[in-house]
Amino acid sequence: MNSPATKPMPYVGVTIAVGLAALLPWFAPNQFYVHLATVGCINLMLVLGLAIIARAGQLSMGHGGFALVGGYVSALLSMKGWPPLLTPFIAGLAAAVIAAALGWIILRLRGVYFVLVAFAFSQIAVLLALDMSSVTGGANGLVGVPPISIFGYVLRAKPQFYPFALVCALTTLLLTWLLYRSPLGTMMAATAENQRLTESSGIDTHRVQVIAFTIGSGIAGFAGALSTHYLRFISPDSYTFWESVSYLTMLVVGGRDGVLGPVVGVLVLTPLPELLRSTEGLQHIIYGAVLVLCLMFVPNGLASLVQIWRSRQRVARTSAALVAEEVP
């Protein structure tokens, strides 16, 4: 008998959702919705990277800094003639190498100190982008970043870039799901649950957290590079402290457990800035209010509502079965 996790119904739902997402450019009312979906795909990769770090028991406030590093690395290499299809992967690798070196040091810190140092890294990345104007263009940034092309097919327009972003987002989603189901994913969850107890069983929790930080930050660098080639522009303002806060908000609102939470958080909060365009100046306050309300009433995220509903359905079915057995 199939367990609930292996029932075919969830896979049918996922297939339908992916099919509808792939068909979006054909039934979207206008190009704005395609743009919004593309931004959602990039946000999903960024939030999944943050979720992997959180899976090991840490929250990074420097996620935007790694996206900024990835964006600049890919933009500079492609503007020097490197293939734009290759440079995002190099950008992700560069961000991962920096994260591994940084994480090996700062992940020995406990509590709020890691959050503060990660935040400081993102600020340093912004300041370096501003000060190294001969390389980064300073406050004006880099304009005219080459678009990604696949075998001569240039992803210049929104409907052309969206399928590529969707494939990248789904691939990241699948790899994250596989990571969570692997022994490393189990060690990450155990580290987050009780680090001392996990260490007592012989697991090097510091190494586990460094690996999670490296993978999550590398994904952020890759996503930052994709965004840069999509917008064909990057500046120090592209990924500030507020971008890191928004990714963290998406993760908390959607849920930190599993891969469904980041998907829900991105679907709910990616369109929010556009819906709040008429309330400029209040967006951060409304973001904060959404975060506080979610922590108060749905502390495990909106995705946990699905699990609660399934648990109640399971209890109801069990109760009904017991009553049926008692009735002669």
GROMACS .gro file of C-alpha atoms in nm:
model
  328
    1MET     CA    1   0.000   0.000   0.000
    2ASN     CA    2   0.135   0.339  -0.092
    3SER     CA    3   0.219   0.584   0.185
    4PRO     CA    4   0.074   0.936   0.159
    5ALA     CA    5   0.410   1.066   0.036
    6THR     CA    6   0.413   0.821  -0.255
    7LYS     CA    7   0.051   0.852  -0.364
    8PRO     CA    8   0.026   0.953  -0.728
    9MET     CA    9  -0.213   1.243  -0.660
   10PRO     CA   10   0.056   1.494  -0.547
   11TYR     CA   11   0.263   1.418  -0.858
   12VAL     CA   12  -0.042   1.476  -1.080
   13GLY     CA   13  -0.095   1.813  -0.910
   14VAL     CA   14   0.272   1.906  -0.955
   15THR     CA   15   0.259   1.806  -1.324
   16ILE     CA   16  -0.052   2.018  -1.382
   17ALA     CA   17   0.105   2.316  -1.200
   18VAL     CA   18   0.427   2.290  -1.404
   19GLY     CA   19   0.227   2.258  -1.727
   20LEU     CA   20   0.022   2.569  -1.648
   21ALA     CA   21   0.340   2.760  -1.558
   22ALA     CA   22   0.502   2.657  -1.887
   23LEU     CA   23   0.198   2.778  -2.085
   24LEU     CA   24   0.187   3.118  -1.914
   25PRO     CA   25   0.333   3.320  -2.205
   26TRP     CA   26   0.046   3.198  -2.427
   27PHE     CA   27  -0.247   3.287  -2.200
   28ALA     CA   28  -0.109   3.579  -1.997
   29PRO     CA   29  -0.315   3.899  -2.056
   30ASN     CA   30   0.003   4.101  -2.120
   31GLN     CA   31   0.381   4.093  -2.095
   32PHE     CA   32   0.376   4.231  -1.741
   33TYR     CA   33   0.251   3.898  -1.606
   34VAL     CA   34   0.530   3.717  -1.790
   35HIS     CA   35   0.779   3.958  -1.632
   36LEU     CA   36   0.624   3.895  -1.289
   37ALA     CA   37   0.649   3.518  -1.340
   38THR     CA   38   1.015   3.551  -1.446
   39VAL     CA   39   1.094   3.753  -1.133
   40GLY     CA   40   0.907   3.487  -0.933
   41CYS     CA   41   1.129   3.213  -1.079
   42ILE     CA   42   1.444   3.406  -0.983
   43ASN     CA   43   1.302   3.480  -0.636
   44LEU     CA   44   1.223   3.111  -0.592
   45MET     CA   45   1.588   3.019  -0.651
   46LEU     CA   46   1.701   3.284  -0.402
   47VAL     CA   47   1.452   3.172  -0.136
   48LEU     CA   48   1.540   2.804  -0.189
   49GLY     CA   49   1.906   2.894  -0.130
   50LEU     CA   50   1.806   3.067   0.192
   51ALA     CA   51   1.591   2.768   0.288
   52ILE     CA   52   1.889   2.532   0.254
   53ILE     CA   53   2.088   2.749   0.496
   54ALA     CA   54   1.791   2.758   0.734
   55ARG     CA   55   1.763   2.380   0.705
   56ALA     CA   56   2.097   2.361   0.887
   57GLY     CA   57   1.981   2.597   1.162
   58GLN     CA   58   2.106   2.937   1.044
   59LEU     CA   59   1.945   3.244   0.890
   60SER     CA   60   2.158   3.452   0.655
   61MET     CA   61   2.103   3.826   0.631
   62GLY     CA   62   2.377   3.844   0.368
   63HIS     CA   63   2.191   3.658   0.095
   64GLY     CA   64   2.158   3.970  -0.118
   65GLY     CA   65   2.535   4.021  -0.097
   66PHE     CA   66   2.602   3.685  -0.263
   67ALA     CA   67   2.344   3.760  -0.533
   68LEU     CA   68   2.523   4.091  -0.593
   69VAL     CA   69   2.860   3.917  -0.621
   70GLY     CA   70   2.714   3.667  -0.869
   71GLY     CA   71   2.554   3.941  -1.075
   72TYR     CA   72   2.873   4.141  -1.107
   73VAL     CA   73   3.093   3.837  -1.180
   74SER     CA   74   2.865   3.719  -1.458
   75ALA     CA   75   2.818   4.069  -1.600
   76LEU     CA   76   3.191   4.147  -1.608
   77LEU     CA   77   3.288   3.813  -1.762
   78SER     CA   78   3.019   3.827  -2.030
   79MET     CA   79   3.108   4.189  -2.115
   80LYS     CA   80   3.466   4.070  -2.170
   81GLY     CA   81   3.348   3.813  -2.425
   82TRP     CA   82   3.276   3.504  -2.215
   83PRO     CA   83   2.962   3.308  -2.320
   84PRO     CA   84   2.664   3.445  -2.118
   85LEU     CA   85   2.526   3.091  -2.093
   86LEU     CA   86   2.841   2.987  -1.902
   87THR     CA   87   2.905   3.292  -1.683
   88PRO     CA   88   2.607   3.242  -1.442
   89PHE     CA   89   2.751   2.904  -1.344
   90ILE     CA   90   3.093   3.063  -1.286
   91ALA     CA   91   2.918   3.335  -1.084
   92GLY     CA   92   2.745   3.074  -0.870
   93LEU     CA   93   3.077   2.895  -0.819
   94ALA     CA   94   3.248   3.222  -0.720
   95ALA     CA   95   2.975   3.300  -0.466
   96ALA     CA   96   3.001   2.945  -0.330
   97VAL     CA   97   3.380   2.970  -0.288
   98ILE     CA   98   3.346   3.301  -0.101
   99ALA     CA   99   3.070   3.153   0.115
  100ALA     CA  100   3.280   2.845   0.196
  101ALA     CA  101   3.576   3.057   0.308
  102LEU     CA  102   3.356   3.300   0.500
  103GLY     CA  103   3.132   3.033   0.645
  104TRP     CA  104   3.422   2.826   0.773
  105ILE     CA  105   3.507   3.122   1.000
  106ILE     CA  106   3.178   3.285   1.091
  107LEU     CA  107   2.972   2.967   1.136
  108ARG     CA  108   3.171   2.900   1.450
  109LEU     CA  109   2.983   3.196   1.595
  110ARG     CA  110   2.665   3.123   1.781
  111GLY     CA  111   2.333   3.303   1.805
  112VAL     CA  112   2.294   3.651   1.665
  113TYR     CA  113   2.664   3.696   1.585
  114PHE     CA  114   2.641   3.494   1.262
  115VAL     CA  115   2.343   3.705   1.152
  116LEU     CA  116   2.536   4.027   1.221
  117VAL     CA  117   2.849   3.916   1.036
  118ALA     CA  118   2.645   3.796   0.736
  119PHE     CA  119   2.468   4.132   0.732
  120ALA     CA  120   2.808   4.308   0.744
  121PHE     CA  121   2.924   4.103   0.444
  122SER     CA  122   2.628   4.221   0.235
  123GLN     CA  123   2.704   4.583   0.328
  124ILE     CA  124   3.072   4.540   0.239
  125ALA     CA  125   2.973   4.394  -0.099
  126VAL     CA  126   2.758   4.702  -0.170
  127LEU     CA  127   3.035   4.941  -0.060
  128LEU     CA  128   3.293   4.763  -0.276
  129ALA     CA  129   3.060   4.786  -0.576
  130LEU     CA  130   3.031   5.160  -0.512
  131ASP     CA  131   3.402   5.226  -0.452
  132MET     CA  132   3.548   5.013  -0.734
  133SER     CA  133   3.394   5.236  -0.999
  134SER     CA  134   3.664   5.157  -1.257
  135VAL     CA  135   3.547   4.795  -1.258
  136THR     CA  136   3.185   4.801  -1.142
  137GLY     CA  137   3.075   5.138  -1.280
  138GLY     CA  138   3.021   5.274  -0.928
  139ALA     CA  139   2.674   5.404  -0.847
  140ASN     CA  140   2.580   5.401  -1.218
  141GLY     CA  141   2.636   5.025  -1.237
  142LEU     CA  142   2.691   4.824  -1.553
  143VAL     CA  143   2.454   4.884  -1.845
  144GLY     CA  144   2.416   4.668  -2.155
  145VAL     CA  145   2.499   4.331  -2.001
  146PRO     CA  146   2.481   4.075  -2.286
  147PRO     CA  147   2.165   3.858  -2.291
  148ILE     CA  148   2.190   3.481  -2.255
  149SER     CA  149   2.191   3.290  -2.582
  150ILE     CA  150   2.148   2.915  -2.635
  151PHE     CA  151   2.301   2.784  -2.958
  152GLY     CA  152   2.249   3.122  -3.122
  153TYR     CA  153   1.893   3.168  -2.989
  154VAL     CA  154   1.912   3.496  -2.794
  155LEU     CA  155   1.686   3.523  -2.485
  156ARG     CA  156   1.630   3.893  -2.528
  157ALA     CA  157   1.254   3.936  -2.482
  158LYS     CA  158   1.045   3.839  -2.178
  159PRO     CA  159   0.863   3.542  -2.343
  160GLN     CA  160   1.201   3.409  -2.457
  161PHE     CA  161   1.371   3.437  -2.117
  162TYR     CA  162   1.081   3.305  -1.906
  163PRO     CA  163   1.105   2.935  -2.012
  164PHE     CA  164   1.478   2.938  -1.934
  165ALA     CA  165   1.414   3.093  -1.589
  166LEU     CA  166   1.136   2.839  -1.526
  167VAL     CA  167   1.365   2.545  -1.611
  168CYS     CA  168   1.637   2.683  -1.381
  169ALA     CA  169   1.386   2.734  -1.097
  170LEU     CA  170   1.235   2.386  -1.136
  171THR     CA  171   1.581   2.229  -1.151
  172THR     CA  172   1.680   2.412  -0.832
  173LEU     CA  173   1.354   2.297  -0.672
  174LEU     CA  174   1.417   1.934  -0.770
  175LEU     CA  175   1.779   1.939  -0.650
  176THR     CA  176   1.670   2.094  -0.318
  177TRP     CA  177   1.405   1.825  -0.276
  178LEU     CA  178   1.664   1.554  -0.346
  179LEU     CA  179   1.906   1.720  -0.103
  180TYR     CA  180   1.646   1.718   0.175
  181ARG     CA  181   1.586   1.345   0.120
  182SER     CA  182   1.960   1.261   0.121
  183PRO     CA  183   2.170   1.169   0.429
  184LEU     CA  184   2.319   1.519   0.416
  185GLY     CA  185   1.971   1.670   0.430
  186THR     CA  186   1.892   1.453   0.733
  187MET     CA  187   2.211   1.572   0.905
  188MET     CA  188   2.117   1.932   0.826
  189ALA     CA  189   1.773   1.887   0.982
  190ALA     CA  190   1.924   1.716   1.287
  191THR     CA  191   2.173   2.001   1.327
  192ALA     CA  192   1.893   2.255   1.323
  193GLU     CA  193   1.685   2.051   1.568
  194ASN     CA  194   1.951   1.996   1.833
  195GLN     CA  195   2.312   2.080   1.748
  196ARG     CA  196   2.467   1.946   2.069
  197LEU     CA  197   2.282   1.615   2.048
  198THR     CA  198   2.379   1.581   1.681
  199GLU     CA  199   2.745   1.643   1.765
  200SER     CA  200   2.729   1.378   2.037
  201SER     CA  201   2.637   1.123   1.769
  202GLY     CA  202   2.962   1.191   1.584
  203ILE     CA  203   2.838   1.432   1.316
  204ASP     CA  204   3.054   1.738   1.245
  205THR     CA  205   2.776   1.999   1.259
  206HIS     CA  206   3.012   2.283   1.171
  207ARG     CA  207   3.100   2.114   0.843
  208VAL     CA  208   2.731   2.044   0.775
  209GLN     CA  209   2.645   2.412   0.825
  210VAL     CA  210   2.937   2.525   0.605
  211ILE     CA  211   2.818   2.294   0.324
  212ALA     CA  212   2.462   2.425   0.356
  213PHE     CA  213   2.585   2.786   0.359
  214THR     CA  214   2.804   2.719   0.053
  215ILE     CA  215   2.523   2.557  -0.148
  216GLY     CA  216   2.264   2.820  -0.053
  217SER     CA  217   2.497   3.112  -0.129
  218GLY     CA  218   2.607   2.955  -0.458
  219ILE     CA  219   2.243   2.934  -0.565
  220ALA     CA  220   2.205   3.302  -0.468
  221GLY     CA  221   2.505   3.392  -0.688
  222PHE     CA  222   2.357   3.198  -0.981
  223ALA     CA  223   2.016   3.361  -0.939
  224GLY     CA  224   2.174   3.706  -0.913
  225ALA     CA  225   2.356   3.640  -1.240
  226LEU     CA  226   2.035   3.530  -1.414
  227SER     CA  227   1.858   3.846  -1.296
  228THR     CA  228   2.144   4.058  -1.429
  229HIS     CA  229   2.129   3.901  -1.775
  230TYR     CA  230   1.748   3.929  -1.774
  231LEU     CA  231   1.745   4.299  -1.682
  232ARG     CA  232   2.077   4.355  -1.865
  233PHE     CA  233   2.179   4.586  -1.584
  234ILE     CA  234   2.324   4.570  -1.234
  235SER     CA  235   2.413   4.834  -0.978
  236PRO     CA  236   2.493   4.840  -0.602
  237ASP     CA  237   2.122   4.907  -0.542
  238SER     CA  238   2.020   4.583  -0.713
  239TYR     CA  239   2.068   4.376  -0.396
  240THR     CA  240   2.061   4.575  -0.074
  241PHE     CA  241   1.969   4.487   0.284
  242TRP     CA  242   1.601   4.515   0.196
  243GLU     CA  243   1.628   4.244  -0.069
  244SER     CA  244   1.774   4.009   0.193
  245VAL     CA  245   1.484   4.098   0.425
  246SER     CA  246   1.226   4.032   0.153
  247TYR     CA  247   1.373   3.685   0.077
  248LEU     CA  248   1.369   3.605   0.447
  249THR     CA  249   1.008   3.724   0.469
  250MET     CA  250   0.910   3.498   0.178
  251LEU     CA  251   1.072   3.203   0.353
  252VAL     CA  252   0.907   3.270   0.690
  253VAL     CA  253   0.563   3.343   0.542
  254GLY     CA  254   0.573   3.036   0.316
  255GLY     CA  255   0.737   2.801   0.565
  256ARG     CA  256   1.087   2.676   0.632
  257ASP     CA  257   1.013   2.303   0.623
  258GLY     CA  258   1.030   2.126   0.288
  259VAL     CA  259   1.027   2.284  -0.058
  260LEU     CA  260   0.658   2.377  -0.061
  261GLY     CA  261   0.709   2.667   0.182
  262PRO     CA  262   0.944   2.869  -0.044
  263VAL     CA  263   0.707   2.815  -0.338
  264VAL     CA  264   0.409   2.944  -0.138
  265GLY     CA  265   0.608   3.240  -0.001
  266VAL     CA  266   0.723   3.344  -0.349
  267LEU     CA  267   0.374   3.307  -0.497
  268VAL     CA  268   0.222   3.522  -0.221
  269LEU     CA  269   0.485   3.793  -0.184
  270THR     CA  270   0.638   3.838  -0.531
  271PRO     CA  271   0.329   4.022  -0.667
  272LEU     CA  272   0.291   4.224  -0.344
  273PRO     CA  273   0.522   4.518  -0.443
  274GLU     CA  274   0.321   4.565  -0.761
  275LEU     CA  275  -0.008   4.556  -0.570
  276LEU     CA  276   0.135   4.814  -0.326
  277ARG     CA  277   0.272   5.043  -0.595
  278SER     CA  278   0.016   5.309  -0.500
  279THR     CA  279   0.137   5.300  -0.137
  280GLU     CA  280   0.499   5.388  -0.200
  281GLY     CA  281   0.680   5.445   0.128
  282LEU     CA  282   0.459   5.201   0.316
  283GLN     CA  283   0.577   4.885   0.142
  284HIS     CA  284   0.837   4.795   0.405
  285ILE     CA  285   0.585   4.859   0.684
  286ILE     CA  286   0.329   4.634   0.516
  287TYR     CA  287   0.598   4.368   0.459
  288GLY     CA  288   0.682   4.385   0.829
  289ALA     CA  289   0.315   4.364   0.926
  290VAL     CA  290   0.268   4.054   0.708
  291LEU     CA  291   0.573   3.896   0.869
  292VAL     CA  292   0.455   3.970   1.225
  293LEU     CA  293   0.100   3.845   1.158
  294CYS     CA  294   0.236   3.527   1.004
  295LEU     CA  295   0.466   3.465   1.301
  296MET     CA  296   0.173   3.521   1.540
  297PHE     CA  297  -0.095   3.310   1.371
  298VAL     CA  298   0.093   3.071   1.136
  299PRO     CA  299   0.440   3.038   1.292
  300ASN     CA  300   0.535   2.744   1.066
  301GLY     CA  301   0.431   2.926   0.748
  302LEU     CA  302   0.133   2.907   0.516
  303ALA     CA  303   0.249   2.572   0.377
  304SER     CA  304   0.192   2.418   0.721
  305LEU     CA  305  -0.182   2.476   0.673
  306VAL     CA  306  -0.177   2.199   0.411
  307GLN     CA  307  -0.012   1.961   0.658
  308ILE     CA  308  -0.265   2.055   0.928
  309TRP     CA  309  -0.552   1.990   0.686
  310ARG     CA  310  -0.404   1.651   0.589
  311SER     CA  311  -0.360   1.556   0.956
  312ARG     CA  312  -0.723   1.642   1.031
  313GLN     CA  313  -0.839   1.444   0.729
  314ARG     CA  314  -0.632   1.146   0.843
  315VAL     CA  315  -0.774   1.165   1.197
  316ALA     CA  316  -1.128   1.192   1.060
  317ARG     CA  317  -1.078   0.886   0.838
  318THR     CA  318  -0.931   0.688   1.129
  319SER     CA  319  -1.220   0.786   1.358
  320ALA     CA  320  -1.472   0.690   1.092
  321ALA     CA  321  -1.304   0.353   1.046
  322LEU     CA  322  -1.309   0.283   1.422
  323VAL     CA  323  -1.677   0.375   1.446
  324ALA     CA  324  -1.754   0.147   1.151
  325GLU     CA  325  -1.576  -0.144   1.322
  326GLU     CA  326  -1.770  -0.091   1.647
  327VAL     CA  327  -2.109  -0.085   1.474
  328PRO     CA  328  -2.234  -0.449   1.436
   0.00000   0.00000   0.00000
